[in-house]
PDB file of C-alpha atoms in Angstrom:
ATOM      1  CA  TYR Y   1       6.747  13.841  -2.005  1.00 81.00           C
ATOM      2  CA  PRO Y   2       9.316  12.441  -4.463  1.00 84.00           C
ATOM      3  CA  ALA Y   3      10.239   9.459  -2.256  1.00 89.00           C
ATOM      4  CA  THR Y   4       6.588   8.437  -1.944  1.00 90.00           C
ATOM      5  CA  GLU Y   5       6.101   8.805  -5.693  1.00 93.00           C
ATOM      6  CA  GLY Y   6       9.158   6.600  -6.264  1.00 94.00           C
ATOM      7  CA  PHE Y   7       7.845   3.993  -3.841  1.00 93.00           C
ATOM      8  CA  LEU Y   8       4.455   3.991  -5.584  1.00 95.00           C
ATOM      9  CA  TYR Y   9       6.134   3.562  -8.972  1.00 95.00           C
ATOM     10  CA  LEU Y  10       8.198   0.658  -7.622  1.00 92.00           C
ATOM     11  CA  LEU Y  11       5.105  -1.017  -6.153  1.00 92.00           C
ATOM     12  CA  THR Y  12       3.149  -0.573  -9.387  1.00 93.00           C
ATOM     13  CA  THR Y  13       5.977  -2.068 -11.435  1.00 93.00           C
ATOM     14  CA  LEU Y  14       6.393  -4.999  -9.043  1.00 89.00           C
ATOM     15  CA  ILE Y  15       2.715  -5.885  -9.218  1.00 89.00           C
ATOM     16  CA  LYS Y  16       2.478  -5.429 -13.011  1.00 89.00           C
ATOM     17  CA  VAL Y  17       5.635  -7.365 -13.873  1.00 88.00           C
ATOM     18  CA  ALA Y  18       5.967 -10.059 -11.226  1.00 82.00           C
ATOM     19  CA  GLY Y  19       2.660 -10.111  -9.420  1.00 81.00           C
ATOM     20  CA  CYS Y  20       3.532  -9.971  -5.783  1.00 79.00           C
ATOM     21  CA  PRO Y  21       5.578 -12.612  -4.001  1.00 77.00           C
ATOM     22  CA  SER Y  22       3.462 -14.126  -1.244  1.00 76.00           C
ATOM     23  CA  ASP Y  23       6.513 -14.316   1.032  1.00 79.00           C
ATOM     24  CA  LEU Y  24       7.546 -10.678   0.518  1.00 78.00           C
ATOM     25  CA  GLY Y  25       8.808  -9.410   3.878  1.00 79.00           C
ATOM     26  CA  SER Y  26       8.129 -12.696   5.674  1.00 80.00           C
ATOM     27  CA  HIS Y  27      11.395 -12.451   7.606  1.00 83.00           C
ATOM     28  CA  TRP Y  28      10.485  -9.048   9.053  1.00 81.00           C
ATOM     29  CA  ARG Y  29       6.697  -8.840   9.253  1.00 78.00           C
ATOM     30  CA  LEU Y  30       3.809 -10.896  10.570  1.00 80.00           C
ATOM     31  CA  ARG Y  31       1.833 -10.207   7.390  1.00 79.00           C
ATOM     32  CA  PRO Y  32       3.983 -11.007   4.360  1.00 79.00           C
ATOM     33  CA  GLY Y  33       3.080 -10.113   0.799  1.00 80.00           C
ATOM     34  CA  CYS Y  34       1.878  -6.857  -0.755  1.00 83.00           C
ATOM     35  CA  SER Y  35      -1.231  -6.380   1.378  1.00 84.00           C
ATOM     36  CA  PRO Y  36       0.414  -4.019   3.915  1.00 86.00           C
ATOM     37  CA  TYR Y  37       1.746  -1.856   1.085  1.00 89.00           C
ATOM     38  CA  ILE Y  38      -1.577  -1.811  -0.736  1.00 89.00           C
ATOM     39  CA  GLU Y  39      -3.314  -0.830   2.499  1.00 90.00           C
ATOM     40  CA  TYR Y  40      -0.773   1.961   2.946  1.00 92.00           C
ATOM     41  CA  VAL Y  41      -1.772   3.316  -0.470  1.00 94.00           C
ATOM     42  CA  THR Y  42      -5.539   2.946  -0.021  1.00 92.00           C
ATOM     43  CA  ASP Y  43      -5.812   3.776   3.682  1.00 91.00           C
ATOM     44  CA  PHE Y  44      -3.091   6.400   4.118  1.00 91.00           C
ATOM     45  CA  ILE Y  45      -1.922   8.052   0.908  1.00 92.00           C
ATOM     46  CA  LEU Y  46      -5.126   8.377  -1.128  1.00 92.00           C
ATOM     47  CA  PRO Y  47      -7.376   9.697   1.666  1.00 91.00           C
ATOM     48  CA  ARG Y  48      -4.774  12.260   2.743  1.00 90.00           C
ATOM     49  CA  ALA Y  49      -3.859  13.303  -0.792  1.00 89.00           C
ATOM     50  CA  SER Y  50      -7.511  13.808  -1.707  1.00 86.00           C
ATOM     51  CA  GLY Y  51      -8.399  15.458   1.608  1.00 82.00           C
ATOM     52  CA  THR Y  52     -11.106  12.885   2.391  1.00 83.00           C
ATOM     53  CA  ALA Y  53      -9.469  11.414   5.514  1.00 78.00           C
ATOM     54  CA  ARG Y  54     -11.535  12.100   8.621  1.00 81.00           C
ATOM     55  CA  HIS Y  55      -9.919  13.651  11.674  1.00 83.00           C
ATOM     56  CA  VAL Y  56      -6.569  13.842   9.866  1.00 82.00           C
ATOM     57  CA  LYS Y  57      -4.971  16.786   8.122  1.00 84.00           C
ATOM     58  CA  PRO Y  58      -4.651  16.441   4.351  1.00 84.00           C
ATOM     59  CA  LEU Y  59      -1.158  16.306   2.928  1.00 85.00           C
ATOM     60  CA  PRO Y  60       0.221  19.770   2.181  1.00 89.00           C
ATOM     61  CA  PHE Y  61       1.229  20.248  -1.456  1.00 89.00           C
ATOM     62  CA  LEU Y  62       3.199  23.146  -2.901  1.00 89.00           C
ATOM     63  CA  THR Y  63       1.334  23.000  -6.201  1.00 91.00           C
ATOM     64  CA  VAL Y  64      -1.699  21.339  -7.715  1.00 91.00           C
ATOM     65  CA  ALA Y  65       0.706  19.471 -10.014  1.00 93.00           C
ATOM     66  CA  ASP Y  66       2.378  17.865  -6.975  1.00 92.00           C
ATOM     67  CA  GLU Y  67      -1.001  16.711  -5.691  1.00 91.00           C
ATOM     68  CA  GLY Y  68      -1.950  15.381  -9.120  1.00 92.00           C
ATOM     69  CA  ARG Y  69       1.296  13.424  -9.520  1.00 93.00           C
ATOM     70  CA  LEU Y  70       1.013  11.741  -6.118  1.00 93.00           C
ATOM     71  CA  THR Y  71      -2.659  10.917  -6.610  1.00 93.00           C
ATOM     72  CA  SER Y  72      -1.952   9.582 -10.100  1.00 94.00           C
ATOM     73  CA  ARG Y  73       0.848   7.324  -8.835  1.00 95.00           C
ATOM     74  CA  ALA Y  74      -1.381   6.010  -6.038  1.00 95.00           C
ATOM     75  CA  LEU Y  75      -4.190   5.279  -8.485  1.00 95.00           C
ATOM     76  CA  GLU Y  76      -1.717   3.442 -10.741  1.00 95.00           C
ATOM     77  CA  VAL Y  77      -1.058   1.079  -7.822  1.00 93.00           C
ATOM     78  CA  VAL Y  78      -4.794   0.531  -7.368  1.00 92.00           C
ATOM     79  CA  GLU Y  79      -5.189  -0.162 -11.095  1.00 93.00           C
ATOM     80  CA  ALA Y  80      -2.299  -2.659 -11.074  1.00 92.00           C
ATOM     81  CA  VAL Y  81      -3.846  -4.428  -8.092  1.00 88.00           C
ATOM     82  CA  LEU Y  82      -7.234  -4.682  -9.763  1.00 88.00           C
ATOM     83  CA  VAL Y  83      -5.751  -5.990 -13.002  1.00 88.00           C
ATOM     84  CA  ARG Y  84      -2.954  -8.293 -11.839  1.00 84.00           C
ATOM     85  CA  TYR Y  85      -2.794  -8.943  -8.082  1.00 69.00           C
ATOM     86  CA  VAL Y  86      -4.077 -12.241  -6.708  1.00 68.00           C
ATOM     87  CA  VAL Y  87      -5.496 -11.656  -3.243  1.00 63.00           C
ATOM     88  CA  PRO Y  88      -4.237 -14.250  -0.737  1.00 60.00           C
ATOM     89  CA  LEU Y  89      -6.751 -16.403   1.102  1.00 60.00           C
ATOM     90  CA  ALA Y  90      -7.870 -15.381   4.572  1.00 57.00           C
ATOM     91  CA  LEU Y  91      -5.962 -16.786   7.515  1.00 53.00           C
ATOM     92  CA  ASP Y  92      -8.946 -18.689   8.956  1.00 53.00           C
ATOM     93  CA  ARG Y  93      -9.612 -15.824  11.338  1.00 55.00           C
ATOM     94  CA  ALA Y  94      -6.299 -16.162  13.116  1.00 54.00           C
ATOM     95  CA  THR Y  95      -5.753 -13.364  15.572  1.00 57.00           C
ATOM     96  CA  LEU Y  96      -2.607 -11.320  15.794  1.00 55.00           C
ATOM     97  CA  SER Y  97      -1.656 -12.971  19.079  1.00 60.00           C
ATOM     98  CA  GLU Y  98      -2.045 -16.433  17.501  1.00 60.00           C
ATOM     99  CA  LEU Y  99       0.239 -15.387  14.648  1.00 54.00           C
ATOM    100  CA  ARG Y 100       2.840 -14.132  17.101  1.00 60.00           C
ATOM    101  CA  GLU Y 101       2.705 -17.358  19.106  1.00 66.00           C
ATOM    102  CA  SER Y 102       3.287 -19.472  15.999  1.00 59.00           C
ATOM    103  CA  ASN Y 103       6.487 -17.552  15.141  1.00 54.00           C
TER     104      ASN Y 103
END
């Protein structure tokens, strides 16, 4: 999964060097910032790479080294988030439909 590894490296570097712009993707998404990308790492990549996702097939790897590299890159993102990322405040329980109406 070289493209995924590259994406994870890019995300790690962004968070470590610049934090994460709060308006990242605001022109294209309802939820701007890094949260959707972080959730992709924690909710999609890590559970599938480790084989702990329920009711979903684990990612197939050619070698153990491939699995280790992808897992390592994903954990680097998690580490960068824990060390550097400032979590945005909650949206006062706004629902998705309320967000869509405001745009």
